[in-house]
Every structure is written in structure tokens, then in C-alpha cells.
XYZ file of C-alpha atoms in Angstrom:
664
model
C -58.337 -1.951 398.926
C -54.749 -0.633 398.940
C -55.349 1.116 395.628
C -58.419 2.869 397.049
C -56.591 3.949 400.195
C -53.649 5.330 398.193
C -56.018 7.314 395.943
C -58.077 8.689 398.810
C -55.323 9.457 401.316
C -52.870 10.866 398.756
C -49.081 10.930 398.922
C -47.342 11.055 402.279
C -46.197 14.516 403.418
C -44.213 14.610 406.677
C -44.879 18.351 407.119
C -48.571 17.713 407.759
C -47.684 15.873 410.967
C -46.018 18.979 412.427
C -48.934 19.523 414.801
C -49.047 21.871 417.804
C -51.384 21.367 420.727
C -51.653 24.802 422.359
C -51.455 28.490 421.428
C -50.907 31.811 423.208
C -54.381 33.109 422.380
C -55.448 36.647 421.458
C -53.570 39.537 422.992
C -55.296 42.100 425.173
C -58.091 41.934 427.726
C -61.847 41.716 427.539
C -63.473 45.089 428.386
C -65.201 43.630 431.438
C -66.516 45.511 434.448
C -67.499 44.243 437.856
C -71.121 45.032 437.030
C -70.928 42.915 433.877
C -69.468 39.977 435.769
C -72.140 40.255 438.434
C -75.164 40.713 436.142
C -74.588 39.398 432.634
C -75.507 35.808 431.754
C -72.600 33.497 431.123
C -73.550 33.341 427.451
C -72.882 37.061 426.992
C -69.525 36.785 428.702
C -68.462 33.673 426.813
C -69.601 35.346 423.597
C -66.872 37.940 424.106
C -64.304 35.170 424.370
C -65.617 33.639 421.170
C -65.472 36.983 419.385
C -61.831 37.662 420.185
C -61.085 34.023 419.434
C -62.246 34.691 415.878
C -59.898 37.666 415.682
C -62.050 40.632 416.721
C -60.045 43.225 418.672
C -60.950 43.206 422.403
C -61.138 46.980 422.561
C -63.883 46.947 419.893
C -66.140 44.408 421.568
C -68.650 46.806 423.085
C -70.058 48.220 419.853
C -73.643 47.582 418.783
C -73.968 44.051 417.432
C -75.690 43.813 414.052
C -76.592 40.449 412.559
C -76.403 40.187 408.768
C -78.398 37.247 407.434
C -78.250 36.210 403.810
C -79.114 33.481 401.352
C -75.532 33.253 400.052
C -74.721 30.131 398.071
C -71.595 28.751 396.430
C -67.947 29.618 397.055
C -66.409 32.463 395.049
C -62.725 33.122 394.641
C -61.425 36.600 395.405
C -61.562 37.332 391.670
C -65.134 36.096 391.408
C -64.346 32.774 389.758
C -66.303 29.780 391.033
C -64.667 27.390 393.468
C -67.990 25.692 394.215
C -71.145 26.663 392.359
C -74.252 27.996 394.017
C -77.726 26.885 392.984
C -78.388 30.142 391.085
C -77.040 33.577 390.228
C -79.434 35.151 392.734
C -77.341 34.097 395.708
C -73.961 33.900 394.000
C -72.916 37.516 394.640
C -74.899 38.441 397.755
C -71.820 37.755 399.881
C -70.488 41.010 398.421
C -73.488 42.829 399.898
C -72.875 41.133 403.242
C -69.262 42.311 403.104
C -70.216 45.914 402.282
C -72.812 46.002 405.055
C -70.369 44.477 407.534
C -67.652 47.000 406.684
C -70.122 49.833 407.194
C -71.303 48.425 410.537
C -67.686 48.099 411.637
C -66.861 51.579 410.411
C -69.694 52.947 412.528
C -68.198 51.300 415.600
C -70.480 48.282 415.567
C -69.783 44.560 415.648
C -71.095 42.733 412.566
C -72.111 39.072 412.626
C -73.076 37.044 409.568
C -75.013 33.828 409.036
C -76.328 32.125 405.910
C -79.263 29.997 404.847
C -78.868 29.285 401.154
C -81.883 28.810 398.910
C -82.902 26.569 395.985
C -83.590 27.677 392.418
C -87.063 27.215 390.977
C -85.640 27.433 387.469
C -83.170 24.623 388.180
C -85.847 22.393 389.716
C -88.548 22.889 387.043
C -89.890 19.516 385.965
C -87.925 17.632 388.624
C -88.698 16.261 392.055
C -86.674 19.170 393.421
C -89.804 21.281 392.874
C -91.536 19.294 395.649
C -89.344 21.149 398.166
C -89.658 24.632 396.683
C -92.604 26.242 398.469
C -92.152 24.219 401.702
C -88.554 25.503 401.842
C -89.878 29.013 402.446
C -91.440 28.105 405.791
C -88.417 26.081 406.860
C -85.969 28.852 405.973
C -88.047 31.451 407.812
C -87.944 29.242 410.903
C -84.164 28.867 410.676
C -83.659 32.598 410.094
C -85.762 33.350 413.179
C -83.816 30.810 415.216
C -80.531 32.379 414.108
C -81.777 35.824 415.138
C -82.908 34.620 418.551
C -79.681 32.637 418.997
C -77.712 35.893 419.077
C -79.455 37.534 422.052
C -77.025 40.469 422.061
C -77.928 41.725 418.559
C -79.282 45.249 418.262
C -80.574 44.931 414.717
C -80.792 42.643 411.694
C -79.927 43.151 408.040
C -81.438 40.550 405.717
C -79.953 40.055 402.248
C -81.945 37.978 399.769
C -82.809 37.880 396.094
C -84.927 35.059 394.801
C -88.255 33.261 394.796
C -88.273 31.591 398.206
C -85.190 32.916 400.017
C -86.319 36.546 399.946
C -89.915 35.840 401.065
C -88.497 33.634 403.835
C -86.238 36.499 404.916
C -89.138 38.967 404.918
C -91.310 36.582 406.941
C -88.507 36.085 409.463
C -87.784 39.791 409.883
C -91.495 40.638 410.017
C -91.755 38.446 413.102
C -89.023 40.426 414.886
C -91.524 42.996 416.135
C -89.202 44.730 418.603
C -86.016 44.792 416.521
C -84.714 47.269 413.962
C -84.439 45.289 410.724
C -84.025 45.951 407.022
C -84.073 44.013 403.749
C -81.286 44.437 401.188
C -82.610 43.146 397.837
C -80.072 41.119 395.892
C -80.822 42.816 392.579
C -81.027 41.458 389.046
C -78.799 39.936 386.408
C -78.398 41.671 383.056
C -79.771 40.315 379.781
C -77.311 39.383 377.042
C -76.617 42.069 374.463
C -77.779 39.581 371.834
C -79.847 36.626 372.950
C -82.838 35.600 375.046
C -83.985 36.255 378.585
C -84.014 33.644 381.352
C -87.731 33.016 380.883
C -87.743 32.244 377.176
C -84.567 30.172 377.430
C -86.426 27.652 379.582
C -88.461 26.669 376.512
C -85.567 25.461 374.355
C -86.636 21.829 374.811
C -90.210 22.429 373.681
C -89.159 24.693 370.803
C -86.530 22.212 369.608
C -89.118 19.425 369.752
C -91.425 21.521 367.542
C -88.620 22.354 365.077
C -88.505 26.054 365.936
C -84.809 26.141 366.838
C -81.780 24.024 365.999
C -79.545 22.186 368.434
C -76.765 24.712 367.801
C -79.093 27.657 368.441
C -80.274 26.113 371.702
C -76.695 25.572 372.863
C -75.595 29.085 371.908
C -78.575 30.904 373.420
C -78.457 28.833 376.584
C -74.800 29.698 377.145
C -75.268 33.472 377.038
C -78.577 33.991 378.823
C -77.162 34.873 382.275
C -75.095 37.777 381.013
C -73.782 38.715 384.466
C -73.030 36.253 387.277
C -75.272 37.629 390.027
C -78.829 38.735 390.642
C -82.333 37.464 390.037
C -83.826 36.823 386.614
C -84.367 39.564 384.047
C -88.156 39.310 384.189
C -90.718 40.427 386.744
C -91.201 36.954 388.164
C -91.433 35.976 391.798
C -87.880 37.064 392.661
C -88.275 40.546 391.199
C -91.829 40.873 392.544
C -90.618 39.976 396.038
C -87.940 42.685 395.839
C -90.583 45.197 394.761
C -92.871 44.143 397.610
C -90.071 44.427 400.200
C -89.538 48.042 399.166
C -93.274 48.756 398.959
C -93.707 47.466 402.520
C -91.139 49.977 403.737
C -88.722 47.167 404.685
C -86.110 48.262 402.116
C -84.568 51.602 401.241
C -86.043 53.661 398.400
C -84.957 52.611 394.922
C -83.241 49.452 396.139
C -85.298 46.770 394.362
C -84.029 45.477 390.999
C -80.572 47.110 391.108
C -77.995 45.517 388.756
C -76.039 42.980 390.781
C -72.324 43.604 391.252
C -72.353 47.275 390.231
C -71.372 50.183 392.519
C -74.936 51.457 392.998
C -75.929 47.936 394.115
C -73.078 47.772 396.635
C -74.037 51.195 397.969
C -77.448 49.867 398.993
C -75.821 47.509 401.494
C -73.828 50.315 403.097
C -76.853 52.603 403.165
C -78.889 49.828 404.772
C -76.287 49.390 407.509
C -76.573 53.088 408.290
C -80.370 52.816 408.271
C -80.344 50.048 410.894
C -78.092 52.158 413.102
C -80.482 55.091 412.686
C -83.474 52.911 413.556
C -81.749 51.603 416.678
C -80.737 55.078 417.810
C -84.286 56.364 417.347
C -86.142 53.446 418.918
C -87.675 52.271 415.645
C -88.522 48.598 415.107
C -90.350 46.302 412.717
C -93.699 46.807 414.424
C -93.465 50.492 413.428
C -92.907 49.612 409.759
C -95.220 46.666 409.148
C -98.822 47.693 409.672
C -102.113 46.921 407.961
C -101.617 50.091 405.906
C -98.141 48.950 404.798
C -99.589 45.604 403.670
C -102.229 47.459 401.618
C -99.525 49.639 400.045
C -97.568 46.545 399.062
C -100.654 45.018 397.445
C -101.237 48.237 395.497
C -97.645 48.392 394.236
C -97.786 44.696 393.347
C -100.869 45.408 391.235
C -99.289 48.444 389.570
C -96.228 46.388 388.603
C -98.252 43.359 387.449
C -96.351 41.141 389.855
C -96.150 37.386 390.210
C -99.197 35.510 391.494
C -96.877 33.751 393.946
C -96.919 36.908 396.052
C -100.502 35.958 396.897
C -98.838 33.234 398.951
C -96.085 35.416 400.400
C -97.757 38.716 401.329
C -100.338 36.979 403.572
C -97.508 35.061 405.237
C -95.609 38.295 405.882
C -98.777 39.863 407.280
C -99.292 36.902 409.620
C -95.689 37.075 410.847
C -96.082 40.811 411.485
C -99.333 40.245 413.434
C -101.207 42.246 410.803
C -104.542 41.436 409.232
C -104.168 38.721 406.584
C -105.601 39.908 403.249
C -108.208 37.645 401.674
C -109.479 37.176 398.127
C -111.914 40.065 398.489
C -109.014 42.361 399.442
C -106.935 41.277 396.452
C -109.883 41.782 394.122
C -110.652 45.211 395.563
C -107.042 46.388 395.250
C -106.581 45.035 391.742
C -109.802 46.659 390.569
C -108.726 50.011 391.979
C -105.058 50.048 390.918
C -104.015 50.404 387.258
C -101.018 48.504 385.930
C -98.298 51.009 385.044
C -95.153 48.986 384.300
C -94.199 47.581 380.896
C -91.823 44.723 381.599
C -91.128 41.076 380.911
C -93.264 38.927 380.902
C -96.386 41.131 380.805
C -95.522 43.672 378.138
C -96.703 45.398 376.101
C -92.990 46.117 375.606
C -90.817 43.373 377.089
C -88.299 45.444 379.010
C -85.921 43.593 381.357
C -86.121 44.394 385.057
C -82.936 46.482 385.089
C -84.743 49.017 382.875
C -87.500 49.258 385.474
C -84.814 50.146 388.013
C -83.360 52.729 385.615
C -86.817 54.193 385.003
C -87.149 54.855 388.739
C -88.331 51.551 390.149
C -90.703 51.369 393.087
C -90.642 55.052 394.133
C -91.413 56.140 390.567
C -94.475 53.881 390.505
C -95.455 55.182 393.939
C -95.379 58.779 392.672
C -98.138 57.870 390.218
C -100.106 55.968 392.851
C -99.815 58.924 395.214
C -101.354 61.219 392.620
C -104.242 58.762 392.321
C -104.740 58.684 396.089
C -104.059 54.937 396.250
C -101.386 54.882 398.970
C -101.347 55.394 402.699
C -98.661 58.079 402.930
C -98.360 58.146 406.710
C -96.664 54.758 406.994
C -93.103 54.703 408.285
C -90.202 53.238 406.344
C -86.716 52.010 407.168
C -85.443 55.198 405.516
C -86.443 56.961 408.721
C -89.141 59.019 407.043
C -92.820 58.652 406.303
C -93.700 57.465 402.823
C -94.957 60.959 402.012
C -91.614 62.567 402.898
C -89.684 59.821 401.132
C -91.595 60.401 397.884
C -91.102 64.168 398.191
C -87.350 63.518 398.384
C -87.406 61.077 395.480
C -89.320 63.383 393.147
C -86.627 66.070 393.237
C -83.582 63.881 393.896
C -80.450 63.904 391.758
C -80.543 60.096 391.833
C -83.930 60.015 390.110
C -83.058 62.473 387.373
C -79.616 61.030 386.596
C -80.718 57.393 386.555
C -83.634 58.096 384.228
C -81.402 60.147 381.908
C -78.925 57.274 381.822
C -81.592 54.846 380.546
C -82.339 57.119 377.624
C -78.644 57.668 376.921
C -77.428 54.061 376.900
C -80.501 52.114 375.733
C -82.434 54.813 373.896
C -85.449 54.039 376.059
C -87.775 56.746 377.356
C -88.253 55.908 381.063
C -91.886 57.009 380.803
C -92.439 54.152 378.349
C -91.284 51.655 380.990
C -93.083 53.162 383.987
C -96.116 54.895 382.535
C -98.505 57.484 383.799
C -102.035 56.139 384.355
C -103.188 58.003 381.253
C -100.471 56.549 379.036
C -100.952 53.065 380.507
C -104.660 53.219 379.739
C -103.977 54.368 376.190
C -101.545 51.457 375.701
C -104.190 49.000 376.882
C -102.522 47.892 380.111
C -105.044 46.058 382.271
C -105.142 45.223 385.957
C -103.109 42.330 387.214
C -104.918 39.461 388.898
C -108.378 37.912 388.661
C -109.912 35.182 390.820
C -112.263 32.957 388.817
C -114.710 30.743 390.685
C -117.229 28.167 389.489
C -118.284 24.568 389.816
C -114.660 23.518 389.196
C -113.198 26.074 391.617
C -115.697 26.642 394.448
C -112.963 28.068 396.722
C -111.475 30.147 393.927
C -108.470 30.234 391.629
C -105.912 32.744 390.316
C -104.982 34.024 386.881
C -102.667 36.847 385.894
C -105.325 38.202 383.560
C -103.105 41.019 382.329
C -100.802 38.427 380.744
C -103.395 36.716 378.564
C -102.384 37.209 374.928
C -104.444 40.187 373.664
C -105.064 38.382 370.367
C -107.372 35.863 372.077
C -109.215 38.456 374.164
C -112.440 39.877 372.771
C -112.839 43.523 371.873
C -114.852 43.868 375.080
C -111.831 42.787 377.139
C -113.255 39.350 377.942
C -111.429 36.050 377.406
C -113.827 33.242 376.495
C -112.973 29.629 375.829
C -115.287 26.620 375.630
C -113.322 23.471 374.952
C -112.771 19.849 375.804
C -110.537 18.747 378.630
C -107.363 16.754 378.246
C -106.545 15.577 381.749
C -103.104 14.789 383.163
C -102.038 13.778 386.646
C -98.324 14.563 386.198
C -96.566 17.527 384.639
C -94.214 15.134 382.846
C -97.137 13.548 380.971
C -98.522 16.972 380.051
C -95.162 18.255 378.776
C -94.708 15.099 376.702
C -98.163 15.592 375.192
C -97.196 19.129 374.145
C -93.864 18.015 372.658
C -95.499 15.072 370.850
C -98.223 17.263 369.338
C -101.117 15.780 371.303
C -102.190 19.188 372.627
C -103.971 21.149 369.940
C -105.421 24.606 369.476
C -108.701 24.851 371.372
C -107.857 22.249 374.028
C -108.267 22.826 377.742
C -105.288 21.226 379.459
C -106.208 20.107 382.990
C -103.372 19.145 385.357
C -104.624 17.736 388.664
C -103.183 16.361 391.871
C -100.291 18.834 391.865
C -101.412 20.996 394.781
C -99.909 20.980 398.275
C -100.941 17.403 399.075
C -99.735 16.010 395.757
C -96.424 17.727 395.095
C -95.971 20.488 397.651
C -97.781 22.752 395.149
C -95.178 22.619 392.407
C -94.618 25.324 389.823
C -95.620 24.264 386.315
C -93.541 26.679 384.266
C -92.549 23.962 381.821
C -96.152 24.000 380.636
C -96.846 27.725 380.687
C -93.565 28.589 378.973
C -94.078 25.992 376.246
C -97.588 27.256 375.552
C -96.366 30.862 375.417
C -93.657 30.185 372.863
C -95.486 27.697 370.626
C -97.734 29.189 367.921
C -100.910 27.374 369.010
C -100.307 27.883 372.740
C -102.283 31.107 373.041
C -105.389 29.110 372.062
C -104.978 26.593 374.925
C -106.273 27.167 378.460
C -104.468 25.545 381.391
C -106.297 24.648 384.615
C -104.431 23.275 387.637
C -104.397 23.036 391.414
C -100.644 23.673 391.250
C -99.087 27.126 390.962
C -97.097 28.972 388.311
C -93.732 30.594 387.979
C -93.900 34.355 388.354
C -92.937 34.653 384.693
C -95.868 32.560 383.487
C -98.240 34.145 381.001
C -101.281 33.129 379.012
C -104.673 31.737 379.911
C -103.248 29.807 382.837
C -105.467 29.388 385.887
C -103.861 27.963 389.036
C -104.350 27.647 392.791
C -107.694 25.965 392.029
C -109.362 25.092 395.312
C -110.133 22.781 396.860
C -107.178 20.886 395.431
C -107.939 17.575 393.751
C -106.501 15.404 396.518
C -108.681 17.216 399.064
C -111.744 16.107 397.111
C -112.020 19.220 394.965
C -114.191 18.927 391.840
C -111.159 19.688 389.639
C -110.034 16.166 390.567
C -113.145 14.674 388.933
C -112.681 16.057 385.430
C -112.372 13.413 382.709
C -110.982 13.536 379.181
C -113.513 15.015 376.790
C -115.488 16.964 379.387
C -116.664 20.339 378.117
C -115.413 23.292 380.164
C -116.435 26.936 379.901
C -113.788 29.476 380.909
C -114.475 33.209 381.149
C -112.131 35.940 382.402
C -113.174 39.580 382.259
C -109.991 41.660 382.262
C -111.975 44.834 382.914
C -113.921 43.785 385.997
C -111.482 41.017 387.075
C -114.407 38.621 387.357
C -114.203 35.099 385.998
C -115.643 31.608 386.034
C -114.618 28.004 385.361
C -117.551 25.654 384.803
C -117.976 22.030 383.777
C -120.863 22.270 381.290
C -120.953 19.093 379.233
C -119.948 15.512 378.552
C -120.029 13.873 375.149
C -122.898 15.354 373.128
C -124.721 16.574 376.223
C -124.644 20.198 377.440
C -126.028 21.480 380.715
C -126.028 24.396 383.152
C -123.251 25.001 385.679
C -125.695 23.954 388.420
C -126.313 20.611 386.741
C -122.585 20.267 386.167
C -121.959 20.781 389.871
C -124.452 18.013 390.723
C -122.814 15.609 388.257
C -119.379 16.365 389.680
C -120.611 15.812 393.226
C -121.782 12.305 392.267
C -118.595 11.427 390.345
C -115.617 9.639 391.888
C -112.186 11.229 391.757
C -110.070 10.600 388.654
C -108.855 7.014 388.626
C -105.167 7.995 388.320
C -105.245 10.687 390.984
C -102.642 10.179 393.730
C -99.926 12.010 395.574
C -96.640 11.791 393.709
C -94.819 8.662 394.880
C -91.606 10.695 395.207
C -93.212 13.254 397.542
C -90.881 13.593 400.575
C -92.189 13.071 404.086
C -91.011 16.590 404.942
C -93.309 18.020 402.276
C -96.235 15.853 403.328
C -95.836 17.279 406.830
C -95.680 20.829 405.440
C -98.843 20.211 403.426
C -100.712 18.965 406.490
C -99.563 21.847 408.700
C -100.407 24.559 406.178
C -103.768 22.921 405.486
C -104.587 23.035 409.207
C -103.558 26.706 409.135
C -105.986 27.719 406.394
C -104.193 26.496 403.264
C -102.853 28.454 400.335
C -105.427 31.236 400.580
C -103.908 32.182 403.963
C -100.392 32.051 402.509
C -99.423 28.449 403.381
C -98.435 29.641 406.848
C -97.941 27.741 410.068
C -100.662 29.130 412.320
C -99.431 27.655 415.574
C -102.687 28.129 417.487
C -104.732 26.439 414.761
C -102.258 23.566 414.455
C -102.219 22.957 418.207
C -106.024 23.122 418.320
C -106.251 20.588 415.487
C -103.734 18.249 417.110
C -105.469 18.441 420.465
C -108.854 17.691 418.873
C -107.327 14.748 417.046
C -105.666 13.361 420.164
C -108.879 13.733 422.153
C -110.799 11.941 419.411
C -108.281 9.099 419.345
C -108.362 8.821 423.119
C -112.155 8.740 423.073
C -112.173 6.018 420.411
C -109.797 3.850 422.441
C -112.018 4.150 425.516
C -115.131 2.970 423.665
C -116.033 -0.738 423.924
C -114.180 -2.620 421.244
C -112.062 0.475 420.548
């Protein structure tokens, strides 16, 4: 015991006992008036005392108060070295953006406040139980952000700084709900790729590739060390983090050409200062979130998402933002309509055809450059307002002739030798290169509520000359991702198989990402000839014939939960029309129609091993129940308070009625 105490308490130091018990307090006087003392709530008055107690000068107390929220994580030294690590590079440097914004607010005579809600890393939690908290975190963080905003009643505006997969959508959802406040999103930018090495998507396959003898232990160690070439920013591919940044700008919530900026560089820091000025402008001109986020703005964001070929996870986040903004929630028909109308224009990781990192998309002109093309096609509502203080039409007029546009695009050609028009293409060039629309929604007797596939990212080598992907194969069924990954590493998944992963939707795992599977299939030679079906979801960087969000989920009784090993499944995805189907069509030597297959499935019991993951936290089970009562994943996994209350009341009334019955 004495040894433990000595180790824990450390050596005695008499100086530490030199304690004082009172202090003079800040000098000066609060700028109070008799009217303030008579009419302000005590909280406002005490807030002034708190502010000077933290060191703010009393004479500067009456400036406009601006709250800066961020997802900052970790503790950085003044020189940038880590004192305590964050969960990911995406929130490691955003404190620098908070600082720049705060200095600008202060310089404009305002009073900056800052608060933080750090976020997890989907890459770090892949294949672990940490993934069970990933999507549910988004709702929780949005709630906390909203509570922080409301807990500073004297704020005049909000600046939200976020970068990655769940933190940035949570921030957008929170700010969207602040209908009467000026608010703006500052995207956290991207990390740079290594000069020689792999991107952050491919590097996550080193285990599978090593198991298959494609790389050595030394190669894995070397490549893994260099992949995050700079310490801040989201991943180098157009996954969920990058797609969320693009969508924030497309919604008008961020300044023009702010998504995908290289983290830590001067142009990235400038965005924070510019955003602080934008919030002041909005406040001075009576502009608030309700003026920015409209049904038309949601449609614009969907169009830009399609043109970029963005992550399918935004199908969960854009509806949630729309709900928070009191806008119409887009449904599957809306997504299909938009994706059929909008051509994909951006050549970027992971979609191709050239695998440019996201920083090159920024250098090629980013979101406003894509919007110029969409404007020419008549695919945007140009009257919407933006946080830049102008309509989208005026903003694009400025961008087209701006020095920023011309110099940035020239710089890409000068330093990387890349023609910016090869990264962000005209519709004519994109068509000639074979770029196809982004997302399709297959249905069928295995997915009566629908499913999602990023059809543009199916390997062209397995797509027919008519643009249709066809695969009839036998199912190999797994109820855990771990079992499926092991089967791939051990060589039990072969060319022509249909890998079916069930019970991994909201009720089973919190709707985990299954990037371990999609990445392994992408980077193994036979993987392009395997189709993956699941009620889980995918990382935004996932590619291949990977169909997720299958509904109803297995644990809700969906037919996907009744598939058995050896069942014959027919998969069809038309990349031209964005139509598709997933049908159970045979067992053993027998073949039958989809209608007969549906009848057989209806009579079958659920898979014998199907169950919620035993490690599923109670918090996530609650999230799953609440989002299910709110309309489920196809409404964005939101918390629809009215629906939840209605469901609870009906349940309580039913229970009360049961208790009153004889023998109840």
C-alpha cells in the first residue's frame, strides 16, 4: 500500500502547499445601466461576471456574442505536437479554425464563445464494437450541440466547425434547427496524400492483402506509417466526410469554395475568418437559417451530391437536415429522380475513372465549379440564398470571373500537372469518359422496402456493354462481419459468390459500416466478381457491387434475414436507368420466379443464427427503437418527436387496457 501511495502521490514539494484563499478580482466595472438591472434576467447579468472572471475586458462586454461550436479532439501543443491524441486527423486541427474565427469576431468588436463536442472515427472503429455507436452518435451530438446553443441565450449567431463522418452531419442538423439564428458551417478540410504511398481508403485493406500474400509485413508497416501525410483534415477520398463538406456548401450553409480545403494551410484558415464576417453580415441584415435552408436548397444539395458521386451515407444525413430545418424530407422517389437527371462530373477517389484525391477537387474549383456546369444544364434553383449574403445565381457569377478560381485552377496544373477540367468535367467530357449517375435503389423479394448501391462505383469490367450489372449466384450467409472477413481472408469466398451479411442493421448493431468487407473485395483480384448484400451500411469510400440499407432489416422480419447458404439470388443493376432488383430465385437444383421466391420466403423462419449483437449497448438499442418509430433509415434515422410521443402514448394506453382486463 505504501509503495502505491508513494508512486501515485509523488515526491513531497512544500511549495505546492502555498495556497491562497482570496483574490482581488478583475479590475474595472461592468458596463451596467439602470435599465439593464431593472429588466435583464439574472442569468444575463451573472454572465457578465463570468465573462470578466475568465479575463474578458469589462469595456468589451457589450459586443455581439458569437458562439463557435466545433468537434475538436485531442490536445495540441503550441507547436502542433500531440500532448493527447484525438480520435482522428479530422478534428485534430479544427481548434485552429476556432481560433481564427474567434480572433475575427473579437476584431469586429464581438464577444466569441467556444464549446466542443468531439466525434469518433469510423476508420478507427471499423470491425470493432466501437462501430455500434457510430451512427447513433450523430443524433446524440446534434442534441448536445442544440443544447449548447440554447444554453447561451445571449448569442447572436453560431459558427459550426466540423470535418468528418458524423460530427459534421450532427453540426449541420443542429444548426439547421436554429431557424431564427444566423449560422454558418466551416468545413474542416482534408488531409494530403503522401507523395509516395497509398490513400487512407486503400490502407485499410493491409490486413486482407497481407493475408492473401499481396504485400509483405514490411510494406504494410511502411505504407501505414505515411498514409496521413498531414496531421489534420478528413480523408483523401470522397467518402462521407468529404461528401458532407460538399453538401454543407451546396445547401448554402458554407461559404463558396470552402469544402475540401487543405487543412492547416493559409487558404483554409482564411475560411474561418471569412465565415466570422459572414455571420456578422447575416446578423446585421436580419438573415437566419430559415432563409437559407428551404426545399429548393435541399434539392440543390441532392443534385450536387449526385454530380460529385457522393457517399450513400448522405441518404441518411440530408433527410435528417431537412427534418431539422422543417423542410420536406426527400424520399426514394426524389433521390431516384435527381440521380437520373444529374450527370456525375467529378473524377475522384474512390469512384474514378481517375483516382484524384479530394484536395485536387478543391484545386479544380470544388463545389462552385461543379455548380457552374449544373447551372448551364438548368439543374439548380438559382434563387436560393446563401450565407455569402448573395443568391446562388449572383454567387456563381462572382465565382466564374474571380481571381480565386483562375489562380487555384492554374496552381493545380503547375504543381501536379493535372488539367482541372479532367478532375471536374463538363457534362460532355464526363459522358465521353463513361461517368454514370451515382445511386440506384434496387428492390425485389429480398428488399421490398428498397436498398442502396453506389452504382457508379461498380467495376466497369463486370458491367455489360449495355451498362447493366448482372449476377446470378449462390448465397454465403454470415451474421457477423467478423465471420465474413475471416471467410475472405481464409479463401472461403470465391469468384461468383453472393456474400450476404444479415442482422447488422439498426436493431442488430446500430447499422454498422462494413468497410472491412467492401475494401477487401475491392483490392483482392476476385472481389469484383462478388456481390455483397446487407442490411448494414457502407463507408462512403466503399465501391463495387455492394448493396446496403436493405429493408426491412433482418431483425425486423425482413426477407433478407431468411436467406440460407446455397440459395440462388439474382442481382441486376442498370447503371443507365438506375433501376435494379434483388430476387431469391432458387434453392438447390430448383429454380423459380421472384413471385414464387417471395412466397417461399414468407413461409420460412428467420435464419437460425440471427440475433442482435450481444455487445450492442443499451444506448444504441434505444436509438434504434426511437429512429424506427420515426420512420427508420429511409427518413434519415431521425428522432421525430411527435411520432415517438404518439407511439409511446399508444403503447401506454394498450398496456393500461391490458391491465384492466380480467386476468390482466
